[in-house]
Tab-separated table of C-alpha atoms in Angstrom:
chain	number	residue	atom	x	y	z
A	1	MET	CA	2.156	56.379	16.670
A	2	TRP	CA	0.872	52.827	17.217
A	3	GLY	CA	-2.762	53.839	17.584
A	4	THR	CA	-3.614	53.713	13.900
A	5	GLY	CA	-2.244	50.219	13.248
A	6	VAL	CA	-3.616	46.806	13.857
A	7	LEU	CA	-1.254	46.161	16.746
A	8	GLY	CA	-2.291	49.445	18.298
A	9	ALA	CA	-5.956	48.441	18.211
A	10	ASP	CA	-5.084	45.140	19.842
A	11	ARG	CA	-2.891	46.613	22.602
A	12	SER	CA	-5.152	49.533	23.409
A	13	GLY	CA	-8.109	47.215	23.868
A	14	ARG	CA	-10.334	48.933	21.262
A	15	GLY	CA	-12.306	45.768	20.554
A	16	PRO	CA	-12.116	42.198	19.275
A	17	ALA	CA	-11.784	43.337	15.654
A	18	GLY	CA	-8.207	44.462	16.238
A	19	ALA	CA	-7.251	41.172	17.872
A	20	GLU	CA	-8.818	39.222	15.020
A	21	ALA	CA	-6.922	41.284	12.440
A	22	ALA	CA	-3.687	40.753	14.333
A	23	SER	CA	-4.326	37.028	14.425
A	24	ARG	CA	-4.855	36.950	10.666
A	25	GLN	CA	-1.688	38.948	10.102
A	26	ALA	CA	0.328	36.609	12.328
A	27	ALA	CA	-1.041	33.597	10.472
A	28	ALA	CA	-0.025	35.201	7.165
A	29	PHE	CA	3.487	35.777	8.501
A	30	ARG	CA	3.702	32.129	9.580
A	31	ARG	CA	2.558	30.897	6.163
A	32	GLU	CA	5.084	33.137	4.450
A	33	ALA	CA	7.877	31.911	6.709
A	34	THR	CA	6.904	28.316	6.009
A	35	SER	CA	6.882	28.900	2.251
A	36	ARG	CA	10.391	30.430	2.478
A	37	ARG	CA	11.757	27.511	4.488
A	38	PRO	CA	14.569	25.768	2.609
A	39	ALA	CA	13.467	22.675	0.731
A	40	ALA	CA	15.873	20.491	2.691
A	41	GLY	CA	14.361	21.655	5.964
A	42	ARG	CA	10.838	21.008	4.753
A	43	TRP	CA	11.497	17.443	3.632
A	44	LEU	CA	13.695	16.526	6.594
A	45	PRO	CA	10.816	15.098	8.709
A	46	LEU	CA	9.902	12.839	5.769
A	47	LEU	CA	13.305	11.153	5.614
A	48	PRO	CA	12.351	8.135	7.783
A	49	LEU	CA	9.348	7.472	5.554
A	50	ILE	CA	11.322	8.025	2.343
A	51	ALA	CA	13.997	5.632	3.600
A	52	THR	CA	11.383	2.990	4.424
A	53	VAL	CA	10.173	3.068	0.821
A	54	LEU	CA	13.416	3.489	-1.110
A	55	LEU	CA	15.453	0.938	0.852
A	56	LEU	CA	13.408	-1.723	-0.926
A	57	ALA	CA	15.133	-0.714	-4.176
A	58	ALA	CA	18.453	-2.079	-2.900
A	59	PRO	CA	19.407	-5.761	-3.055
A	60	LEU	CA	18.307	-7.580	0.066
A	61	PRO	CA	21.003	-8.805	2.460
A	62	GLU	CA	21.432	-12.549	2.638
A	63	GLY	CA	19.009	-14.156	5.061
A	64	THR	CA	16.189	-11.610	4.702
A	65	GLU	CA	14.206	-13.328	1.956
A	66	ALA	CA	10.597	-14.315	2.486
A	67	GLY	CA	10.238	-17.258	4.802
A	68	THR	CA	13.657	-16.890	6.454
A	69	GLY	CA	12.432	-14.771	9.349
A	70	GLY	CA	15.190	-12.197	8.823
A	71	ILE	CA	14.708	-8.484	9.377
A	72	ALA	CA	15.061	-6.455	6.182
A	73	PRO	CA	16.547	-2.922	6.120
A	74	ALA	CA	13.112	-1.494	5.291
A	75	ASP	CA	11.728	-3.063	8.466
A	76	LEU	CA	14.450	-1.353	10.505
A	77	ALA	CA	13.642	1.921	8.772
A	78	SER	CA	9.955	1.462	9.611
A	79	ALA	CA	10.890	0.986	13.286
A	80	ALA	CA	12.848	4.250	13.162
A	81	LEU	CA	9.848	5.872	11.471
A	82	VAL	CA	7.509	4.808	14.286
A	83	LEU	CA	9.913	5.956	17.005
A	84	PHE	CA	10.389	9.298	15.260
A	85	CYS	CA	6.641	9.896	15.083
A	86	LEU	CA	6.187	8.903	18.737
A	87	ALA	CA	8.853	11.420	19.751
A	88	ARG	CA	7.196	14.166	17.689
A	89	ALA	CA	3.778	13.413	19.148
A	90	ALA	CA	5.149	13.440	22.705
A	91	ARG	CA	6.921	16.718	22.083
A	92	ALA	CA	3.810	18.364	20.645
A	93	ARG	CA	1.777	17.337	23.735
A	94	ARG	CA	-1.497	17.164	21.860
A	95	ARG	CA	-3.905	14.491	20.719
A	96	PRO	CA	-2.358	13.316	17.451
A	97	LEU	CA	-5.319	11.381	16.000
A	98	THR	CA	-8.930	12.226	15.355
A	99	PRO	CA	-11.480	10.037	17.187
A	100	ALA	CA	-12.343	8.287	13.916
A	101	ALA	CA	-8.698	7.496	13.151
A	102	ALA	CA	-8.075	6.303	16.698
A	103	LEU	CA	-11.053	3.942	16.478
A	104	VAL	CA	-10.089	2.583	13.053
A	105	PHE	CA	-6.601	1.603	14.217
A	106	ALA	CA	-7.473	0.665	17.802
A	107	LEU	CA	-9.876	-2.089	16.742
A	108	PRO	CA	-7.296	-4.304	14.960
A	109	ALA	CA	-4.732	-3.624	17.693
A	110	VAL	CA	-7.113	-4.823	20.399
A	111	ALA	CA	-8.259	-7.793	18.310
A	112	VAL	CA	-4.769	-9.150	17.636
A	113	ALA	CA	-3.800	-8.623	21.279
A	114	VAL	CA	-6.840	-10.581	22.488
A	115	THR	CA	-6.293	-13.450	20.049
A	116	THR	CA	-2.613	-13.619	21.022
A	117	VAL	CA	-3.443	-13.943	24.711
A	118	THR	CA	-6.091	-16.608	24.039
A	119	ALA	CA	-3.862	-18.654	21.694
A	120	ALA	CA	-2.881	-22.168	22.742
A	121	ASP	CA	0.765	-21.008	22.778
A	122	PRO	CA	0.926	-17.222	23.351
A	123	SER	CA	4.730	-17.184	23.090
A	124	ALA	CA	4.550	-18.706	19.596
A	125	ALA	CA	1.885	-16.149	18.638
A	126	LEU	CA	3.962	-13.177	19.856
A	127	PRO	CA	5.903	-12.690	16.560
A	128	GLY	CA	2.558	-12.564	14.774
A	129	LEU	CA	1.325	-9.901	17.180
A	130	ILE	CA	4.393	-7.768	16.484
A	131	ARG	CA	4.065	-8.180	12.714
A	132	TYR	CA	0.365	-7.335	12.665
A	133	LEU	CA	0.903	-4.260	14.830
A	134	GLN	CA	3.750	-3.118	12.592
A	135	VAL	CA	1.921	-3.490	9.281
A	136	PHE	CA	-1.660	-2.600	10.195
A	137	VAL	CA	-1.346	-0.173	13.116
A	138	LEU	CA	2.036	1.406	13.848
A	139	VAL	CA	3.335	2.132	10.339
A	140	PRO	CA	-0.031	3.416	8.976
A	141	VAL	CA	-0.468	5.688	12.013
A	142	ALA	CA	3.099	6.973	11.607
A	143	VAL	CA	2.436	7.772	7.943
A	144	LEU	CA	-0.838	9.474	8.870
A	145	LEU	CA	0.926	11.660	11.436
A	146	LEU	CA	4.011	12.431	9.376
A	147	ILE	CA	2.342	13.639	6.178
A	148	ARG	CA	1.360	17.270	6.687
A	149	ASP	CA	-0.180	18.234	3.353
A	150	ALA	CA	-0.612	17.237	-0.275
A	151	ARG	CA	2.993	18.100	-1.114
A	152	ASP	CA	4.264	15.552	1.390
A	153	PHE	CA	1.857	12.979	-0.025
A	154	ARG	CA	3.169	13.596	-3.537
A	155	VAL	CA	6.755	13.141	-2.411
A	156	ILE	CA	5.938	9.649	-1.108
A	157	ALA	CA	3.978	8.893	-4.284
A	158	GLY	CA	7.048	9.877	-6.277
A	159	CYS	CA	9.156	7.534	-4.153
A	160	LEU	CA	6.758	4.703	-5.002
A	161	VAL	CA	7.242	5.434	-8.712
A	162	VAL	CA	11.039	5.522	-8.357
A	163	LEU	CA	11.019	2.243	-6.430
A	164	ALA	CA	8.752	0.613	-9.022
A	165	LEU	CA	10.919	1.747	-11.939
A	166	ALA	CA	14.063	0.431	-10.250
A	167	GLN	CA	12.592	-2.965	-9.381
A	168	GLY	CA	10.763	-3.156	-12.713
A	169	ALA	CA	13.975	-2.529	-14.661
A	170	ILE	CA	15.658	-5.381	-12.792
A	171	GLY	CA	12.656	-7.616	-13.493
A	172	VAL	CA	12.649	-6.895	-17.236
A	173	ARG	CA	16.371	-7.609	-17.370
A	174	GLN	CA	15.790	-10.917	-15.585
A	175	TYR	CA	13.233	-11.924	-18.199
A	176	ALA	CA	15.373	-10.814	-21.129
A	177	THR	CA	18.540	-12.560	-19.902
A	178	GLY	CA	16.932	-15.667	-18.405
A	179	THR	CA	18.124	-14.860	-14.883
A	180	GLY	CA	14.748	-14.558	-13.178
A	181	ALA	CA	12.825	-16.991	-11.022
A	182	SER	CA	11.881	-20.381	-12.421
A	183	TYR	CA	8.576	-20.431	-14.325
A	184	MET	CA	7.383	-23.262	-16.572
A	185	GLY	CA	10.877	-24.721	-16.575
A	186	GLU	CA	12.619	-21.477	-17.546
A	187	ASP	CA	14.284	-18.798	-15.370
A	188	ILE	CA	12.255	-15.946	-16.811
A	189	ARG	CA	9.883	-14.791	-14.077
A	190	ALA	CA	10.522	-11.147	-13.116
A	191	VAL	CA	10.955	-10.910	-9.336
A	192	GLY	CA	13.360	-7.977	-8.929
A	193	THR	CA	15.626	-8.181	-5.908
A	194	PHE	CA	13.045	-10.069	-3.838
A	195	GLY	CA	14.066	-13.492	-5.105
A	196	PRO	CA	12.027	-16.584	-5.985
A	197	THR	CA	10.707	-17.017	-2.441
A	198	ASP	CA	8.808	-13.702	-2.684
A	199	VAL	CA	7.483	-13.722	-6.241
A	200	MET	CA	4.747	-11.241	-5.268
A	201	GLY	CA	7.247	-8.645	-4.000
A	202	MET	CA	8.186	-7.033	-7.297
A	203	ALA	CA	4.637	-7.307	-8.646
A	204	THR	CA	3.334	-5.459	-5.579
A	205	VAL	CA	5.945	-2.711	-5.786
A	206	VAL	CA	5.412	-2.236	-9.528
A	207	ALA	CA	1.633	-2.106	-9.098
A	208	TYR	CA	1.938	0.632	-6.465
A	209	GLY	CA	4.194	2.685	-8.711
A	210	LEU	CA	1.988	2.158	-11.749
A	211	LEU	CA	-1.057	3.453	-9.875
A	212	ALA	CA	0.917	6.430	-8.551
A	213	ALA	CA	2.047	7.360	-12.064
A	214	ALA	CA	-1.492	6.867	-13.389
A	215	ALA	CA	-2.907	9.208	-10.721
A	216	ILE	CA	-0.507	11.948	-11.827
A	217	ALA	CA	-1.394	11.349	-15.475
A	218	LEU	CA	-5.129	11.465	-14.791
A	219	ARG	CA	-5.088	14.374	-12.332
A	220	PRO	CA	-1.860	16.406	-12.600
A	221	PRO	CA	-1.198	18.442	-9.429
A	222	PRO	CA	-1.829	22.179	-9.879
A	223	GLY	CA	1.209	24.268	-10.720
A	224	THR	CA	3.318	21.355	-11.922
A	225	PRO	CA	5.495	21.662	-15.049
A	226	ARG	CA	4.008	20.604	-18.357
A	227	TRP	CA	6.404	17.711	-18.797
A	228	LEU	CA	5.154	15.940	-15.671
A	229	ARG	CA	1.964	14.530	-17.181
A	230	PRO	CA	3.610	13.024	-20.294
A	231	ALA	CA	6.372	11.638	-18.074
A	232	ALA	CA	3.769	10.024	-15.810
A	233	VAL	CA	2.047	8.462	-18.837
A	234	VAL	CA	5.360	7.042	-20.056
A	235	ALA	CA	6.219	5.731	-16.580
A	236	ALA	CA	2.834	4.051	-16.195
A	237	GLY	CA	3.123	2.477	-19.632
A	238	ALA	CA	6.657	1.268	-18.928
A	239	LEU	CA	5.604	-0.324	-15.640
A	240	VAL	CA	3.000	-2.420	-17.437
A	241	VAL	CA	5.861	-4.521	-18.835
A	242	PRO	CA	7.399	-5.768	-15.551
A	243	LEU	CA	3.942	-6.211	-14.074
A	244	ALA	CA	3.047	-8.496	-16.980
A	245	LEU	CA	6.356	-10.360	-16.721
A	246	SER	CA	5.763	-11.055	-13.040
A	247	PHE	CA	3.092	-13.584	-14.143
A	248	SER	CA	1.146	-12.715	-10.986
A	249	ARG	CA	-2.544	-13.210	-11.710
A	250	GLY	CA	-3.652	-11.670	-8.430
A	251	SER	CA	-1.648	-8.495	-9.064
A	252	TRP	CA	-3.060	-8.229	-12.581
A	253	ILE	CA	-6.630	-8.453	-11.316
A	254	ALA	CA	-6.093	-5.983	-8.472
A	255	THR	CA	-4.232	-3.480	-10.672
A	256	GLY	CA	-6.795	-3.674	-13.465
A	257	LEU	CA	-9.701	-3.124	-11.090
A	258	ALA	CA	-7.985	-0.256	-9.253
A	259	ALA	CA	-7.054	1.420	-12.540
A	260	LEU	CA	-10.617	1.148	-13.852
A	261	VAL	CA	-11.978	2.691	-10.648
A	262	MET	CA	-9.458	5.530	-10.901
A	263	ILE	CA	-10.471	6.181	-14.487
A	264	ALA	CA	-14.176	6.083	-13.618
A	265	LEU	CA	-13.673	8.619	-10.814
A	266	THR	CA	-12.115	11.151	-13.201
A	267	GLY	CA	-15.243	11.642	-15.326
A	268	LEU	CA	-16.560	10.295	-18.619
A	269	ARG	CA	-14.425	12.346	-21.013
A	270	GLN	CA	-11.200	11.613	-19.155
A	271	ALA	CA	-12.199	7.963	-18.834
A	272	VAL	CA	-12.628	7.546	-22.596
A	273	ARG	CA	-9.203	9.064	-23.319
A	274	ALA	CA	-7.511	6.995	-20.614
A	275	LEU	CA	-9.033	3.746	-21.854
A	276	ALA	CA	-7.915	4.577	-25.397
A	277	VAL	CA	-4.343	5.109	-24.171
A	278	LEU	CA	-4.402	1.852	-22.184
A	279	THR	CA	-5.644	-0.070	-25.213
A	280	ALA	CA	-2.911	1.415	-27.394
A	281	VAL	CA	-0.222	0.560	-24.829
A	282	ALA	CA	-1.446	-3.038	-24.584
A	283	VAL	CA	-1.484	-3.432	-28.367
A	284	VAL	CA	2.020	-1.991	-28.786
A	285	LEU	CA	3.622	-3.920	-25.915
A	286	VAL	CA	2.066	-7.308	-26.490
A	287	GLY	CA	0.954	-7.225	-30.119
A	288	GLY	CA	3.767	-5.115	-31.512
A	289	PHE	CA	6.810	-6.160	-29.520
A	290	GLY	CA	5.490	-9.533	-28.384
A	291	VAL	CA	6.477	-8.980	-24.759
A	292	GLY	CA	5.927	-12.475	-23.400
A	293	SER	CA	2.698	-12.634	-25.388
A	294	GLN	CA	2.335	-16.424	-25.451
A	295	LEU	CA	3.145	-16.984	-21.788
A	296	ILE	CA	1.047	-14.014	-20.699
A	297	SER	CA	-1.946	-15.136	-22.750
A	298	GLU	CA	-1.672	-18.608	-21.248
A	299	ARG	CA	-1.479	-17.116	-17.771
A	300	LEU	CA	-4.484	-14.895	-18.461
A	301	SER	CA	-6.539	-17.791	-19.792
A	302	SER	CA	-5.691	-19.798	-16.676
A	303	ILE	CA	-7.664	-17.281	-14.606
A	304	THR	CA	-10.882	-18.554	-16.183
A	305	ARG	CA	-9.858	-22.190	-15.672
A	306	VAL	CA	-9.355	-22.051	-11.910
A	307	THR	CA	-12.518	-24.104	-11.344
A	308	ALA	CA	-12.657	-26.308	-14.438
A	309	ALA	CA	-8.991	-27.333	-14.705
A	310	PRO	CA	-6.913	-25.668	-11.996
A	311	ASP	CA	-3.136	-26.041	-11.972
A	312	ARG	CA	-1.180	-27.338	-8.969
A	313	SER	CA	-0.747	-23.904	-7.371
A	314	VAL	CA	-4.472	-23.210	-7.605
A	315	SER	CA	-5.361	-26.675	-6.250
A	316	ASP	CA	-3.048	-26.174	-3.276
A	317	ARG	CA	-4.572	-22.765	-2.670
A	318	TYR	CA	-8.105	-24.188	-2.643
A	319	THR	CA	-6.973	-26.885	-0.213
A	320	MET	CA	-5.421	-24.333	2.132
A	321	TRP	CA	-8.523	-22.146	1.924
A	322	ALA	CA	-10.598	-25.131	3.009
A	323	ALA	CA	-8.130	-25.807	5.840
A	324	ALA	CA	-8.412	-22.182	7.019
A	325	VAL	CA	-12.209	-22.417	7.112
A	326	SER	CA	-11.951	-25.690	9.043
A	327	MET	CA	-9.695	-24.027	11.641
A	328	TRP	CA	-12.196	-21.205	12.029
A	329	ARG	CA	-15.065	-23.625	12.531
A	330	GLU	CA	-13.098	-25.321	15.296
A	331	LYS	CA	-12.418	-22.005	17.105
A	332	PRO	CA	-14.845	-19.486	15.594
A	333	VAL	CA	-14.379	-16.594	18.045
A	334	THR	CA	-10.618	-16.233	18.577
A	335	GLY	CA	-9.107	-18.635	16.019
A	336	VAL	CA	-5.967	-20.697	16.517
A	337	GLY	CA	-3.820	-17.643	17.275
A	338	PRO	CA	-1.458	-15.483	15.168
A	339	LYS	CA	1.200	-17.551	13.378
A	340	GLY	CA	-0.859	-20.649	14.188
A	341	PHE	CA	-1.851	-21.647	10.643
A	342	PRO	CA	1.288	-23.721	9.846
A	343	ALA	CA	1.031	-25.727	13.066
A	344	HIS	CA	-2.650	-26.598	12.479
A	345	ARG	CA	-2.556	-26.924	8.676
A	346	ASP	CA	-1.955	-30.673	8.387
A	347	GLY	CA	-4.718	-31.455	10.846
A	348	HIS	CA	-7.292	-29.654	8.683
A	349	ALA	CA	-5.989	-30.001	5.100
A	350	SER	CA	-6.953	-32.830	2.772
A	351	ILE	CA	-4.495	-35.433	1.555
A	352	GLY	CA	-4.341	-33.682	-1.827
A	353	LEU	CA	-2.194	-30.824	-0.461
A	354	SER	CA	1.362	-30.961	-1.798
A	355	SER	CA	4.365	-30.757	0.514
A	356	GLY	CA	5.401	-27.343	-0.774
A	357	GLY	CA	6.179	-25.174	-3.755
A	358	ASP	CA	9.311	-25.434	-5.896
A	359	THR	CA	11.396	-22.238	-6.024
A	360	ALA	CA	14.608	-21.634	-7.940
A	361	GLY	CA	16.376	-19.090	-10.105
A	362	ALA	CA	17.216	-15.405	-9.619
A	363	GLY	CA	20.533	-16.362	-8.060
A	364	HIS	CA	19.046	-18.944	-5.667
A	365	ALA	CA	19.412	-22.705	-5.625
A	366	PHE	CA	16.438	-25.040	-5.835
A	367	LEU	CA	14.346	-24.933	-2.663
A	368	ARG	CA	11.156	-26.672	-1.618
A	369	GLN	CA	9.273	-23.848	0.100
A	370	PRO	CA	6.696	-24.981	2.682
A	371	LEU	CA	3.106	-23.757	2.440
A	372	LEU	CA	2.772	-21.631	5.572
A	373	SER	CA	-0.358	-19.625	4.792
A	374	PRO	CA	-3.597	-19.903	2.782
A	375	HIS	CA	-2.536	-17.070	0.431
A	376	ASN	CA	-5.714	-15.185	1.306
A	377	MET	CA	-5.423	-12.479	3.957
A	378	TYR	CA	-9.077	-12.626	4.936
A	379	LEU	CA	-9.006	-16.387	5.485
A	380	LEU	CA	-5.653	-16.159	7.256
A	381	ILE	CA	-7.104	-13.693	9.774
A	382	LEU	CA	-10.313	-15.690	10.086
A	383	SER	CA	-8.439	-18.926	10.838
A	384	GLU	CA	-5.885	-17.375	13.203
A	385	GLN	CA	-7.972	-14.657	14.887
A	386	GLY	CA	-11.543	-15.807	14.417
A	387	LEU	CA	-14.500	-13.474	14.145
A	388	ILE	CA	-12.865	-10.973	16.502
A	389	GLY	CA	-9.951	-10.381	14.157
A	390	ALA	CA	-11.928	-10.704	10.929
A	391	VAL	CA	-14.471	-8.068	11.933
A	392	ALA	CA	-11.830	-5.696	13.331
A	393	PHE	CA	-9.425	-5.841	10.396
A	394	THR	CA	-11.943	-5.892	7.552
A	395	GLY	CA	-13.939	-3.165	9.272
A	396	SER	CA	-10.815	-1.016	9.545
A	397	TRP	CA	-9.943	-1.425	5.868
A	398	ALA	CA	-13.546	-0.896	4.765
A	399	ALA	CA	-13.758	2.326	6.777
A	400	ILE	CA	-10.594	3.708	5.167
A	401	LEU	CA	-11.819	2.812	1.682
A	402	ALA	CA	-15.375	4.108	2.179
A	403	ARG	CA	-14.297	7.402	3.735
A	404	GLY	CA	-11.641	7.807	1.066
A	405	VAL	CA	-14.146	7.439	-1.760
A	406	SER	CA	-16.542	9.768	0.049
A	407	GLY	CA	-13.838	12.391	0.512
A	408	LEU	CA	-12.886	12.182	-3.152
A	409	THR	CA	-16.405	12.542	-4.501
A	410	ARG	CA	-17.174	15.384	-2.080
A	411	SER	CA	-14.023	17.231	-3.172
A	412	ARG	CA	-15.371	17.954	-6.658
A	413	PRO	CA	-17.599	20.972	-5.958
A	414	ARG	CA	-14.925	22.889	-4.010
A	415	PRO	CA	-11.875	24.243	-5.878
A	416	ALA	CA	-9.730	24.152	-2.729
A	417	ARG	CA	-10.341	20.427	-2.367
A	418	ARG	CA	-9.950	19.694	-6.060
A	419	ARG	CA	-6.345	20.880	-5.870
A	420	ALA	CA	-5.458	17.671	-4.043
A	421	ALA	CA	-7.681	15.357	-6.095
A	422	ASP	CA	-4.618	13.504	-7.372
A	423	CYS	CA	-3.802	12.499	-3.784
A	424	GLY	CA	-7.334	11.288	-3.148
A	425	LEU	CA	-7.386	9.374	-6.417
A	426	LEU	CA	-4.171	7.551	-5.549
A	427	ALA	CA	-5.179	6.936	-1.927
A	428	VAL	CA	-8.427	5.281	-3.006
A	429	ALA	CA	-6.705	3.250	-5.739
A	430	LEU	CA	-3.981	1.953	-3.406
A	431	THR	CA	-6.470	1.006	-0.693
A	432	LEU	CA	-8.708	-0.727	-3.223
A	433	TRP	CA	-5.731	-2.561	-4.743
A	434	GLN	CA	-4.701	-3.842	-1.343
A	435	THR	CA	-8.157	-5.060	-0.364
A	436	VAL	CA	-8.576	-6.885	-3.691
A	437	ASP	CA	-5.068	-8.348	-3.655
A	438	PHE	CA	-5.707	-9.741	-0.170
A	439	LEU	CA	-8.091	-12.188	-1.857
A	440	TYR	CA	-5.058	-13.866	-3.455
A	441	ALA	CA	-2.188	-13.007	-1.121
A	442	ASP	CA	-1.295	-12.277	2.476
A	443	ILE	CA	1.521	-10.589	4.364
A	444	GLY	CA	5.025	-12.000	4.281
A	445	GLY	CA	8.432	-11.020	2.971
A	446	PRO	CA	10.383	-7.740	2.930
A	447	SER	CA	7.845	-5.958	0.701
A	448	THR	CA	5.172	-6.308	3.405
A	449	VAL	CA	6.224	-3.061	5.068
A	450	LEU	CA	4.860	-1.191	2.033
A	451	THR	CA	1.399	-2.497	2.908
A	452	GLY	CA	1.555	-0.375	6.055
A	453	VAL	CA	2.724	2.637	4.050
A	454	VAL	CA	-0.129	2.224	1.564
A	455	LEU	CA	-2.738	1.943	4.332
A	456	GLY	CA	-1.228	5.049	5.913
A	457	LEU	CA	-1.589	7.000	2.669
A	458	GLY	CA	-5.202	5.890	2.406
A	459	ALA	CA	-5.842	6.824	6.036
A	460	TRP	CA	-4.292	10.266	5.559
A	461	TRP	CA	-6.816	11.092	2.881
A	462	ALA	CA	-9.760	9.420	4.627
A	463	LEU	CA	-9.209	10.104	8.325
A	464	ALA	CA	-7.143	13.260	8.775
A	465	ALA	CA	-8.612	16.109	10.787
A	466	PRO	CA	-11.152	18.213	8.827
A	467	GLY	CA	-9.180	21.389	9.502
A	468	SER	CA	-5.879	20.021	8.178
A	469	PRO	CA	-4.644	20.966	4.690
A	470	VAL	CA	-5.315	17.457	3.381
A	471	ARG	CA	-7.262	18.472	0.311
A	472	ASP	CA	-5.685	21.862	-0.296
């Protein structure tokens, strides 16, 4: 009675065709079982990653602000995320990374280890080693391993939007009620829960969420409800307000460039419509409602005056950039060691460098915050890790960005790959945003853990195994 079926052909040894048919049938059964798995069971492995993102929406405990050296809840969640992924990889007993992914993340790990050992004070450089491994190796690899398909990617993208809306709402309220960080003598700067010592925190979070919402608006995932695209457009438009009220010039530049690249990658017709919507949103928000129009216009115009008539913050930044280059020239191969910039700053900076930056507002008393970094990630790595670190880290980020763009452009001819084009669009935009923002900022503060998450999302699209359902 079994002889006429597929299993009968396989068991009776009538040829490889029966075994192949049985294999296909078993694979179909597995796919069906997976599709029937309860939603809670499917998303359970993502909980450590979801917690790492969403914990940044809660007020930070006292003592975890930028510059205090405290460990934020999101950092603890990222440690749990890494341990969880290590346990899963050990249980699976298989090579978790492709050779390309292993190389991309091994290079910065080796570079920071070498520069830590060769530092003048390796014990002082050890915290820097741990931080670099967390942000640029361990968390991105954990994200790469944990995300299984495009649906998982979209869940994390949705978490970025939720986080941005929560922090953005707090930032807008701070501006409207005069309870934000001090800016131009008024407590109006939107900083969310990150406080005046981490003024880039809310701007970074909001920029991530804005790009995630824009990716959904430009390339809605297949099979999604009709309301999702209009909701994404509204969310992206709403997030423009707190981003503007952050008064962060670097975030504006990075977000604008990433958004333009996203629009360009969607095609000419879509690009024209998207630019029209962006223009209308800008006119309504700034021209119609006057959302900080005078202060924002002054801040925008200051971008073009950074060489002719720079303000104090820009002058200090130029001085620290020059100090970073001077450190590199003194030790061009290995640099002064991770976390070594503050100790060597005064010996290389000019007399024009101020003693620190004034911070106040958002529930914090006045504080003179020391200048501990050049506010340029590339120069920070160059000064502290020399050519070894600069080549390893920039090469790693460039590889993720280049392969991401290549994977997105190659996904157009194939319908199966186009179904995940929204993921590729966001992955490229986030990676590009981060590499551009590093020209004006560096790591530091509780929001830094999201840098690792963003690089992991970019790596998932760019470096996952060819046979995985990345673009399906």
